[in-house]
Coordinates of C-alpha atoms and ligand atoms in Angstrom, one line a residue:
X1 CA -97.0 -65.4 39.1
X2 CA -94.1 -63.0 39.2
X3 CA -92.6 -61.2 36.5
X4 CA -88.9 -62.6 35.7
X5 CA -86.1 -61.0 34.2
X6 CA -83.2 -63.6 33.1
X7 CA -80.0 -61.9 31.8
X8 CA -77.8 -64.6 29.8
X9 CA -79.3 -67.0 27.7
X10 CA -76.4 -69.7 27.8
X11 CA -77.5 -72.9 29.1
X12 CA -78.1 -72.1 32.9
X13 CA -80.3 -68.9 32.1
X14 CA -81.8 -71.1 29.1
X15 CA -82.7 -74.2 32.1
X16 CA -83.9 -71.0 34.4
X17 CA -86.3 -69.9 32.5
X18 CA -87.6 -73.3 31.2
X19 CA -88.4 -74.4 34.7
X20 CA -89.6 -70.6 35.5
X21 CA -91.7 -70.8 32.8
X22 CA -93.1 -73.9 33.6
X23 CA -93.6 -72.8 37.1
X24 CA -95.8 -70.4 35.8
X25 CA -94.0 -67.3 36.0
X26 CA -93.4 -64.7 33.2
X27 CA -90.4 -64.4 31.6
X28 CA -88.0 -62.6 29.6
X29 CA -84.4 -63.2 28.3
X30 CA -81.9 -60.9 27.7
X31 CA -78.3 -62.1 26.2
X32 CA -75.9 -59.5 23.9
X33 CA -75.6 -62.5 21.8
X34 CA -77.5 -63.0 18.5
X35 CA -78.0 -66.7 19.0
X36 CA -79.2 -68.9 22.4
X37 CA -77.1 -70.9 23.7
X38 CA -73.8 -69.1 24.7
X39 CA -70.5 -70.7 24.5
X40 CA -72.8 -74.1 22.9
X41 CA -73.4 -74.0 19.8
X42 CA -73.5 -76.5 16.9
X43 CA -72.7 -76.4 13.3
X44 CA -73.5 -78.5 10.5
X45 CA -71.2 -78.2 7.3
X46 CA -69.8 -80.7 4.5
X47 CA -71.1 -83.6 5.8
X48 CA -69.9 -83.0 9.6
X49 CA -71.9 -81.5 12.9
X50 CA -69.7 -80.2 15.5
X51 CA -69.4 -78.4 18.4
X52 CA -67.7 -74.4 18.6
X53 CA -67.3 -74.5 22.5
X54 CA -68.3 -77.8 24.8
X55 CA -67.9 -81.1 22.8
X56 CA -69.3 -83.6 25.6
X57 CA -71.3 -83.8 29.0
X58 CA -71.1 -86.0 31.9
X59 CA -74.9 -86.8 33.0
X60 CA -73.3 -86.8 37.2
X61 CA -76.7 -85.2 38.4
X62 CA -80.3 -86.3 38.0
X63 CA -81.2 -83.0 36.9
X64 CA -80.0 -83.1 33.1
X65 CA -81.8 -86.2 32.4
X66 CA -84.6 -84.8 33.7
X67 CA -84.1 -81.9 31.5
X68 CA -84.1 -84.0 28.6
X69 CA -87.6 -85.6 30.2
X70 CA -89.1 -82.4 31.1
X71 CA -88.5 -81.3 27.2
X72 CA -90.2 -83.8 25.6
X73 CA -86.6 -85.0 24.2
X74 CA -85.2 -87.5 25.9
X75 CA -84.5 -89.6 22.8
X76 CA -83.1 -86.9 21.8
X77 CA -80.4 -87.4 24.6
X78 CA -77.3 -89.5 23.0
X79 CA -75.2 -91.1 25.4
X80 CA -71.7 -92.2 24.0
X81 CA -71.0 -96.3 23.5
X82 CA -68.8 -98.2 26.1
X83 CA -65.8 -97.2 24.4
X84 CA -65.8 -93.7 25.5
X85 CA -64.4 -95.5 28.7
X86 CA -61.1 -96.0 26.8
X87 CA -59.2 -92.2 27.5
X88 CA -55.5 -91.5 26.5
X89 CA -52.5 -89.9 28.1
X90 CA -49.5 -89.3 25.9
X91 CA -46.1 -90.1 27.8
X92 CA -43.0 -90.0 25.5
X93 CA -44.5 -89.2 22.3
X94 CA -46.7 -92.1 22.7
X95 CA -50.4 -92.9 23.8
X96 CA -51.3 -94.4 26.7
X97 CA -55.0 -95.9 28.1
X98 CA -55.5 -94.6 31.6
X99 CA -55.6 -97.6 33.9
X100 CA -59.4 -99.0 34.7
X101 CA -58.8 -101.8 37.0
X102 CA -55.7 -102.9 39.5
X103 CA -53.5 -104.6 36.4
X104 CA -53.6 -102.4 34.3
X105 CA -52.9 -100.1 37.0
X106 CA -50.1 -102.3 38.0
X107 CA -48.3 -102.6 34.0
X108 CA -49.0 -99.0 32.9
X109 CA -46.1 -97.0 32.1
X110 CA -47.6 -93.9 33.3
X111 CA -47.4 -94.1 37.1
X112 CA -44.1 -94.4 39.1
X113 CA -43.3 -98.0 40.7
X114 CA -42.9 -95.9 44.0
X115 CA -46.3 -94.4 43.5
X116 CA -48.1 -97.8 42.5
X117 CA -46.8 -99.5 45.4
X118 CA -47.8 -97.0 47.7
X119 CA -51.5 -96.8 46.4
X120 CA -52.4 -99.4 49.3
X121 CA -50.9 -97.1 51.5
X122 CA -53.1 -94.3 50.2
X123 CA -56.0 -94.7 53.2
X124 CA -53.5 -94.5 56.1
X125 CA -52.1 -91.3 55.0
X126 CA -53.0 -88.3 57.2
X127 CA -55.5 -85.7 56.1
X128 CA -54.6 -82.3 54.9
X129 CA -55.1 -79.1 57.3
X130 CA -54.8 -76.3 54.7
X131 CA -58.2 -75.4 53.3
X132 CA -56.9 -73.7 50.3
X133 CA -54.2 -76.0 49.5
X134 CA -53.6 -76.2 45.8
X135 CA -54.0 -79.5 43.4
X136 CA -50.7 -79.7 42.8
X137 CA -49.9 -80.4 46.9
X138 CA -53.1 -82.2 47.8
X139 CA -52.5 -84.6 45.2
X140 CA -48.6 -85.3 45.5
X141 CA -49.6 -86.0 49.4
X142 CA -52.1 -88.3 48.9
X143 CA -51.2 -90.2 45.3
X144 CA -47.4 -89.2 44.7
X145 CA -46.2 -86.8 41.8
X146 CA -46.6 -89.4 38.7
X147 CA -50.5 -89.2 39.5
X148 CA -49.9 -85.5 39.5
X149 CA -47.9 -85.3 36.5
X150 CA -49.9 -88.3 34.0
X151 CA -53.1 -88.0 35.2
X152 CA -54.6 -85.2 37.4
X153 CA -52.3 -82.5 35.3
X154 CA -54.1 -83.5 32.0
X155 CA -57.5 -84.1 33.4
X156 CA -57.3 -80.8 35.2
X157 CA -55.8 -79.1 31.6
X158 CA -58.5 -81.5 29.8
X159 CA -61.4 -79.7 32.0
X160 CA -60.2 -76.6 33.2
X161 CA -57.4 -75.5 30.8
X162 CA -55.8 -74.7 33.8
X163 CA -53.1 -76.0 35.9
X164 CA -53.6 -77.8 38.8
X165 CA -51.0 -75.2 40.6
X166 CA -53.5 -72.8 40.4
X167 CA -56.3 -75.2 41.6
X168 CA -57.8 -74.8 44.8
X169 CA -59.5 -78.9 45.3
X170 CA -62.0 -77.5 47.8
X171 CA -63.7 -75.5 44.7
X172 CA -62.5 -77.4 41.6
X173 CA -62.8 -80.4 42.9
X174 CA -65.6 -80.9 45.1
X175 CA -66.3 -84.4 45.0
X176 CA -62.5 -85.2 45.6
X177 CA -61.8 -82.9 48.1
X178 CA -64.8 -84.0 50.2
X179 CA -63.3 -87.8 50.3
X180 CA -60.7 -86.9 52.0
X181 CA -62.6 -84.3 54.3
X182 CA -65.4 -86.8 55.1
X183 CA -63.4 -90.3 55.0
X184 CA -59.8 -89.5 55.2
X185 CA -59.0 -91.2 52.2
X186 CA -59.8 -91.6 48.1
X187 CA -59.8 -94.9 48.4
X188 CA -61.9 -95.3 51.7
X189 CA -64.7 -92.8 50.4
X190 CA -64.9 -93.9 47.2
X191 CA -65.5 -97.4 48.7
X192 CA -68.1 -96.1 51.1
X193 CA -69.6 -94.2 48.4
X194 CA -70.4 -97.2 46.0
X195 CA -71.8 -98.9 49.4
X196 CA -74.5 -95.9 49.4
X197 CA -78.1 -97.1 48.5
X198 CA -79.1 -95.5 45.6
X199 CA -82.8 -93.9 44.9
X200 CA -84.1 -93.8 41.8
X201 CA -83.7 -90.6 41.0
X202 CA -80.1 -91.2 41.9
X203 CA -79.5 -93.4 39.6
X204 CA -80.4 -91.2 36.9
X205 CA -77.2 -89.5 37.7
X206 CA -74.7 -91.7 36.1
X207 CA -70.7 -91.2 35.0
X208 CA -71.9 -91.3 31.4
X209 CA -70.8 -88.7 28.5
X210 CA -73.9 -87.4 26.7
X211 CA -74.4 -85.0 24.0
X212 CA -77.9 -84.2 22.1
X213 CA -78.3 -86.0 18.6
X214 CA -77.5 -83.3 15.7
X215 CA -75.2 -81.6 18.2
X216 CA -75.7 -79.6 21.5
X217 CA -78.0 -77.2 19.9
X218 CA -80.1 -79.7 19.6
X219 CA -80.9 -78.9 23.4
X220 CA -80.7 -75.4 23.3
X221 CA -83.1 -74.4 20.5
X222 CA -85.3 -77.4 22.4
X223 CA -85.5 -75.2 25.5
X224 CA -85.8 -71.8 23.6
X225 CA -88.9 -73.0 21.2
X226 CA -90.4 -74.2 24.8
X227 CA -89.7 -70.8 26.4
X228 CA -91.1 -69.2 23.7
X229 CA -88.9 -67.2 21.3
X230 CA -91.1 -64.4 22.0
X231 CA -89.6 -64.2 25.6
X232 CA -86.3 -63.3 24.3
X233 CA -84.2 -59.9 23.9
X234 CA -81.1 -60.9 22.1
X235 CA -78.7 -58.4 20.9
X236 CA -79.5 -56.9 24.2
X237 CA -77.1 -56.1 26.7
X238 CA -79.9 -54.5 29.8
X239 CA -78.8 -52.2 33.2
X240 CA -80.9 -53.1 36.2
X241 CA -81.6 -50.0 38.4
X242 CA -83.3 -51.4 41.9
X243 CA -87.3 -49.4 42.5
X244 CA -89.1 -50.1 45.8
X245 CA -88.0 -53.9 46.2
X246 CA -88.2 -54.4 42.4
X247 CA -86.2 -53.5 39.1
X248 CA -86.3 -51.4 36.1
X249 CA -85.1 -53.2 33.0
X250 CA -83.2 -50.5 30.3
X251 CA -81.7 -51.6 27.3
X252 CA -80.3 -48.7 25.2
X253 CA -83.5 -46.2 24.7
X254 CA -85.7 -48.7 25.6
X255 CA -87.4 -49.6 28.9
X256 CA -89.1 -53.3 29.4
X257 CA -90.8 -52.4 32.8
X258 CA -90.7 -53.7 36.4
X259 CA -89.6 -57.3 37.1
X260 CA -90.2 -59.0 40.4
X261 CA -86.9 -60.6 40.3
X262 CA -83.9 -60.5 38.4
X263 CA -81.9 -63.6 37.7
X264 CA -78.1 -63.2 36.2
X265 CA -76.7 -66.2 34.5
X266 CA -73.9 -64.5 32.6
X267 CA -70.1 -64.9 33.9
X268 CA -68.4 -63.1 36.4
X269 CA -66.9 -60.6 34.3
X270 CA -70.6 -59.3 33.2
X271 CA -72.0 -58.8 36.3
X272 CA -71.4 -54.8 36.6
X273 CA -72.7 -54.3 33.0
X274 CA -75.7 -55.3 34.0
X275 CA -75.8 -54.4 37.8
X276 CA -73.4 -51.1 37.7
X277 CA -75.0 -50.0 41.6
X278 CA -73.3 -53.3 43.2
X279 CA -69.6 -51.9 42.1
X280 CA -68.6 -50.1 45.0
X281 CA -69.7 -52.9 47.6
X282 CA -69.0 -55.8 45.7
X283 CA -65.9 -55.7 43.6
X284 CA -65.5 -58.8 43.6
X285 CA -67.7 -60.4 42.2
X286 CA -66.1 -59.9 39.1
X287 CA -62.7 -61.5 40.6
X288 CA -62.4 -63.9 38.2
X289 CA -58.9 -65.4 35.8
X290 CA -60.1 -67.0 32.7
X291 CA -58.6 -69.6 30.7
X292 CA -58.3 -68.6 27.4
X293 CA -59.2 -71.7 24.9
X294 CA -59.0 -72.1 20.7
X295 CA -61.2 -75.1 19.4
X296 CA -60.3 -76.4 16.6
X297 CA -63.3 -78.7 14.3
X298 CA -61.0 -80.7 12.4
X299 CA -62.6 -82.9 9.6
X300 CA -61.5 -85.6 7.7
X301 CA -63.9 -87.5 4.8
X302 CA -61.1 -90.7 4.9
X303 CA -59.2 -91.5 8.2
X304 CA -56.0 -92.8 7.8
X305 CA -54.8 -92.6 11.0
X306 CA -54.7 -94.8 14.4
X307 CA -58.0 -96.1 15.4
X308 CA -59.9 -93.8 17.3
X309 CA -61.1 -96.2 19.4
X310 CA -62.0 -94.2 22.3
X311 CA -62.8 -90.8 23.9
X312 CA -60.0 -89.2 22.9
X313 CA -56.5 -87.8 24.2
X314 CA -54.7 -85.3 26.7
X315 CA -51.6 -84.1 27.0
X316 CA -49.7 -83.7 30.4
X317 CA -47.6 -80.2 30.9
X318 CA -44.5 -82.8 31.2
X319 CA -44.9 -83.3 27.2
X320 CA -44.2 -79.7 26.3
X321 CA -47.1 -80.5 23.7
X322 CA -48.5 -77.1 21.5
X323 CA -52.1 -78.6 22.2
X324 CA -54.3 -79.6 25.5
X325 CA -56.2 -82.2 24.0
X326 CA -58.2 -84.1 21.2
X327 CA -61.6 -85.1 21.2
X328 CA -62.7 -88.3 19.2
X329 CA -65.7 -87.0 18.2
X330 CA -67.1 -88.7 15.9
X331 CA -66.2 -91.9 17.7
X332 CA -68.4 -90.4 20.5
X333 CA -71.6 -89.6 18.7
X334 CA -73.4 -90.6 15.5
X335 CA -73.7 -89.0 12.3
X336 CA -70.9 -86.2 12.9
X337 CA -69.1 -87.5 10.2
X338 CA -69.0 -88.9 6.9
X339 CA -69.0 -93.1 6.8
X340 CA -65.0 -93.9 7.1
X341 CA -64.3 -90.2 8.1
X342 CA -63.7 -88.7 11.5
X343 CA -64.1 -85.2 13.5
X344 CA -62.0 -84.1 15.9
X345 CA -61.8 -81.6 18.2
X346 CA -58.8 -80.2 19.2
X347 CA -58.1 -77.5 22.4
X348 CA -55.2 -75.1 22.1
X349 CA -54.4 -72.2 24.9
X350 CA -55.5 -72.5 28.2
X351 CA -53.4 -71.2 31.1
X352 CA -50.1 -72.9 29.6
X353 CA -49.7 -71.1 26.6
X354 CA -53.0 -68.7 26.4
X355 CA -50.7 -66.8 23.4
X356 CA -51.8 -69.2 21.2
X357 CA -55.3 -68.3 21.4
X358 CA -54.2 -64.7 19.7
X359 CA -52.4 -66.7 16.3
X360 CA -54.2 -66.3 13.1
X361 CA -56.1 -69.3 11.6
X362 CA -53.2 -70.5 9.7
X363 CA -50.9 -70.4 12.2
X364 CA -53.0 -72.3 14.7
X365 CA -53.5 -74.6 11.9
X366 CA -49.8 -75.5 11.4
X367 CA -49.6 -75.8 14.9
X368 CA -52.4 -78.1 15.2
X369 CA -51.5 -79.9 11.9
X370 CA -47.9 -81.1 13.4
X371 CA -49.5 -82.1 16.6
X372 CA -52.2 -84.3 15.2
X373 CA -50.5 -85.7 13.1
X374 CA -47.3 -86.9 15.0
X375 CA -49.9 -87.8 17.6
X376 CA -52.5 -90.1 15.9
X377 CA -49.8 -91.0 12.8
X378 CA -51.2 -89.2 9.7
X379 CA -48.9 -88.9 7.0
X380 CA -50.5 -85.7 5.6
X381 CA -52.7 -83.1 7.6
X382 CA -55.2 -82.6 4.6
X383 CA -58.3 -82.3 6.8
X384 CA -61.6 -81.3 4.5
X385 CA -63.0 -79.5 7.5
X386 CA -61.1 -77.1 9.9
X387 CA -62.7 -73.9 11.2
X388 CA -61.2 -72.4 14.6
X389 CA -63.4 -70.7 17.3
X390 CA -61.3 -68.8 19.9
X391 CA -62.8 -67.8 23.6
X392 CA -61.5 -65.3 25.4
X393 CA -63.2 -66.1 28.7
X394 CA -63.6 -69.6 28.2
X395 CA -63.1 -71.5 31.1
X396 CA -63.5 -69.3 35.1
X397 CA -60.6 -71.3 37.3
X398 CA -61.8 -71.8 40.8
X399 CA -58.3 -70.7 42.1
X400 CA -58.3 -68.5 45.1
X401 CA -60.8 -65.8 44.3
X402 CA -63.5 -68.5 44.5
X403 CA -64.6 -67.8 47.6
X404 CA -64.2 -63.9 47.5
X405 CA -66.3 -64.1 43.9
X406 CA -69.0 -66.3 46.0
X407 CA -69.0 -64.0 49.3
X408 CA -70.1 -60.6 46.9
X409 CA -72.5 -62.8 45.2
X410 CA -73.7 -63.7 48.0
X411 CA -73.4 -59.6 49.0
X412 CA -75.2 -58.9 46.5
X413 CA -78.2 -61.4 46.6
X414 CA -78.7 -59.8 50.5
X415 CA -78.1 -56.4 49.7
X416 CA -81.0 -56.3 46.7
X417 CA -83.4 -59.1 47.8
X418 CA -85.1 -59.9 44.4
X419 CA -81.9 -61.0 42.4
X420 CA -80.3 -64.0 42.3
X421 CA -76.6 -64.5 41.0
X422 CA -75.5 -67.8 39.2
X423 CA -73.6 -68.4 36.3
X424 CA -70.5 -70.2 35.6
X425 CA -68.9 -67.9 38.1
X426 CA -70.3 -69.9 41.0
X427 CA -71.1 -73.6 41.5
X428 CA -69.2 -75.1 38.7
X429 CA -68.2 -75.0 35.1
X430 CA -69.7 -78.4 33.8
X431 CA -73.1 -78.6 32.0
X432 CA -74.7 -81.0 34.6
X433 CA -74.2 -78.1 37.4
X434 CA -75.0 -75.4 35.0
X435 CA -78.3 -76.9 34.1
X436 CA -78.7 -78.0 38.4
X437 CA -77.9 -74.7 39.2
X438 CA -80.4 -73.5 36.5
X439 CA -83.1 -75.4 37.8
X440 CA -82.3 -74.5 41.4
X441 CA -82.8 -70.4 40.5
X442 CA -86.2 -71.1 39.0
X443 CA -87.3 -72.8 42.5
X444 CA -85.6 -70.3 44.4
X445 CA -88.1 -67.8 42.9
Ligands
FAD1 C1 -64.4 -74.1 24.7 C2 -65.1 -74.7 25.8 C3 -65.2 -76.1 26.0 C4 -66.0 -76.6 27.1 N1 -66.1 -77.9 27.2 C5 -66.9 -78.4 28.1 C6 -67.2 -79.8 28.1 O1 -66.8 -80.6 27.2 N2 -68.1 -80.3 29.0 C7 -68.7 -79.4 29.9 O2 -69.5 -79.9 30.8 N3 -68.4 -78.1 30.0 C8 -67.6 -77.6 29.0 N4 -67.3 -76.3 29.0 C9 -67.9 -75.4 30.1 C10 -69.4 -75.2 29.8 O3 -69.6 -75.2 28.4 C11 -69.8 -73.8 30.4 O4 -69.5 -73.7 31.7 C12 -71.3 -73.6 30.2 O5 -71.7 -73.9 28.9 C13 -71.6 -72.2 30.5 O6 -73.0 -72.0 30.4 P1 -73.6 -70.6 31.0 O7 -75.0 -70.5 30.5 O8 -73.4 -70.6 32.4 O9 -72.7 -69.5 30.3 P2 -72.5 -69.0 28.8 O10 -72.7 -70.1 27.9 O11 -71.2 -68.2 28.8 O12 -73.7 -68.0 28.6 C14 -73.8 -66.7 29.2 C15 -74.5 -65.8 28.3 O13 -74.6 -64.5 28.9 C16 -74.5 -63.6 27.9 N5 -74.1 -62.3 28.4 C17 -72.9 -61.9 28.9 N6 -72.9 -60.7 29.3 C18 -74.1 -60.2 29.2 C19 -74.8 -59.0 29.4 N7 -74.1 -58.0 29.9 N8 -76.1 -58.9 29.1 C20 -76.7 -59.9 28.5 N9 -76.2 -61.1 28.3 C21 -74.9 -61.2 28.6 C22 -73.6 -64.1 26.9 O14 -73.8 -63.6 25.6 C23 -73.9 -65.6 26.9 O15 -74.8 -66.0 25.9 C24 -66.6 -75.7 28.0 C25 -66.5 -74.3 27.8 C26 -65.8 -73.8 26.7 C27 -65.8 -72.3 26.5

């Protein structure tokens, strides 16, 4: 049994020291926050539950349905109806379902004629030799710049609230990137891919958008009351000193001992608060640009406007919209509004225009007003429930400094054997790799 230190209590220091714990080891968890949970957390008022930071979850690894198992919860797992297959781009003021099969691909109106005719030609196209070339180029080579501009723009805005200029696929894009690395071609790999035989525990993974019935937190408080709530320091923001192979754990006056190992889970831009000896060697491993990102809950008791009949809506750059995109949440998951109502969430800021993050409530609710309801034809914007949570460091981009941010990790794991660096910083934003990369720390130990 070793004695554990886990600073962050998000959910990839939450899924380390659930599967630490259950290892056997001891634990504590440090986070500056009140609350678990980090940026996800849900809220329950007038009838509605929503979400202050992530809204949804793609289940892509085995490892968050096993979560689920692992808690005891998994009918507490809610996977979204069929519908959620039905997502929206907006091209000249007017909503558009992105393409699922070859004609509808063929009729939309948001690709190019050039580009749809040259989708055949997509596998004979030569692969790229620049490692670090951005989105926007990768994807104009191999699709054309409609596919740039209606459908990777507002995915990667959608995701990332970034801009696929600043996009680097080799680190954003993994699974895409590695296509073309591996089989030359999107359509060729993707092919090859389906043609894979599955294992069970690969088909666990699935494409599917899942959230936790009653809201995220649902997960959250499911993995703190396992850990123990006795295992947490909240309020607590600890310095790590290094003594004899292990580590002294100080926060403020007070000292919590010697740990065996030290796991951070934070973001990048925490990691000298907590480690202030790796500064001078490892600089960069707080190299990081966030995307700013303001969500919006917006409620309604009576919807009057289009049917939401579907995951929801993004908005390309092209548009010139004041908004990234709109969540259909209640279309998603049960119970998250009233009977005939609907909750939304809507995502203002990101790299485009991060100065709207900074406008007061009733500004961003004028803005967000016109937007909604041009886009989904309300007559009035009389919403019953509209509370605004703004994140400073929302989203890390995996732009350049990726691979400098993952080398001083990396530094630093060598340099103090004992901890181990993960986080948002490294390995992913989504919550499938956050809790994969939490579960991956605790068997590291
Ligand atoms: C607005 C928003 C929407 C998103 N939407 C989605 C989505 O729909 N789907 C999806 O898959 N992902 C989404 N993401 C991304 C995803 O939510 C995050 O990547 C993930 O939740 C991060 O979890 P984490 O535990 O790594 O970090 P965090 O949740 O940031 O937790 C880190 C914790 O570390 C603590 N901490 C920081 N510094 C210190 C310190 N010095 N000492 C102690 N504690 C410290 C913080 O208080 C925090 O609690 C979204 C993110 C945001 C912000």
């Amino acid at each position: 049994m070793k004695k554990i230190a886990i600073i962050g209590a998000g959910i990839t220091g939450l899924s380390t020291a659930f599967y630490a714990k259950k290892a056997g080891h001891a634990v504590t968890v440090f986070d500056k926050n009140a609350e678990v949970g980090g940026v996800m957390q849900s809220h329950s008022q007038n009838g509605f539950i929503y979400e202050s930071g992530p809204s949804t979850g793609v289940a892509s690894l085995p490892e968050v349905v096993e979560l689920f198992e692992d808690l005891g919860i998994r009918s507490k797992m809610e996977e979204a109806p069929s519908l959620s297959g039905n997502r929206f781009i907006l091209k000249s003021g007017k909503l558009h379902p992105i393409p699922s099969d070859p004609i509808s691909g063929l009729l939309t109106p948001l690709f190019s004629w050039k580009d749809k005719f040259g989708m055949p030609f997509e596998p004979f196209r030569p692969r790229g030799t620049d490692p670090n070339e951005t989105l926007t180029s990768f994807v104009k080579r191999r699709l054309g710049e409609s596919f740039l501009n209606y459908a990777v723009d507002p995915f990667v805005s959608g995701v990332y609230a970034g801009t696929p200029d600043d996009m680097i696929p080799r680190f954003a894009l993994p699974k895409l990137y590695n296509l073309e690395r591996d089989y030359g071609s999107f359509i060729r790999g993707s092919i090859a891919k389906m043609r894979q035989p599955k294992t069970a525990r690969d088909k666990k993974a699935s494409k599917k958008t899942f959230s936790a019935k009653g809201g995220l937190s649902t997960l959250t408080e499911s993995l703190k009351n396992s850990i123990g709530t006795e295992n947490f320091v909240m309020n607590s923001s600890p310095i790590v000193t290094p003594q004899e192979g292990k580590f002294s754990v100080q926060v403020g006056e007070k000292n919590y001992g010697i740990f065996d190992r030290v796991i951070f889970t934070a973001g990048a831009s925490h990691v000298f608060e907590v480690f202030p000896f790796a500064k001078e060697n490892f600089a960069d491993a707080s190299a990081v640009l966030y995307a700013k990102v303001a969500v919006a809950a917006v409620g309604f008791k009576h919807w009057e406007g289009l049917p939401l009949n579907g995951f929801g809506a993004l908005m390309p750059s092209k548009e010139k919209r004041n908004i990234l995109g709109i969540l259909y949440m209640s279309s998603l998951f049960q119970n998250r509004a009233p009977q005939n109502g609907a909750l939304l969430a809507v995502f203002v800021g990101g790299l485009r225009h991060p100065e709207f993050v900074s406008m007061s409530d009733a500004e961003l609710k004028n803005l967000i007003g016109k937007e909604v309801a041009e886009i989904l034809h309300l007559k009035q914007f009389n919403p019953d429930l509209f509370e605004i949570t703004r994140h400073e460091e929302a989203i890390p981009q995996y732009d350049l400094k990726t691979p400098l941010r993952e080398k001083a990790y990396r530094g630093i794991e060598e340099a103090f054997p004992g901890i181990l660096m993960g986080g948002n910083g490294i390995d992913g934003i989504g919550m499938a790799k956050r809790i994969a990369q939490g579960r991956a720390l605790a068997e590291k130990i």
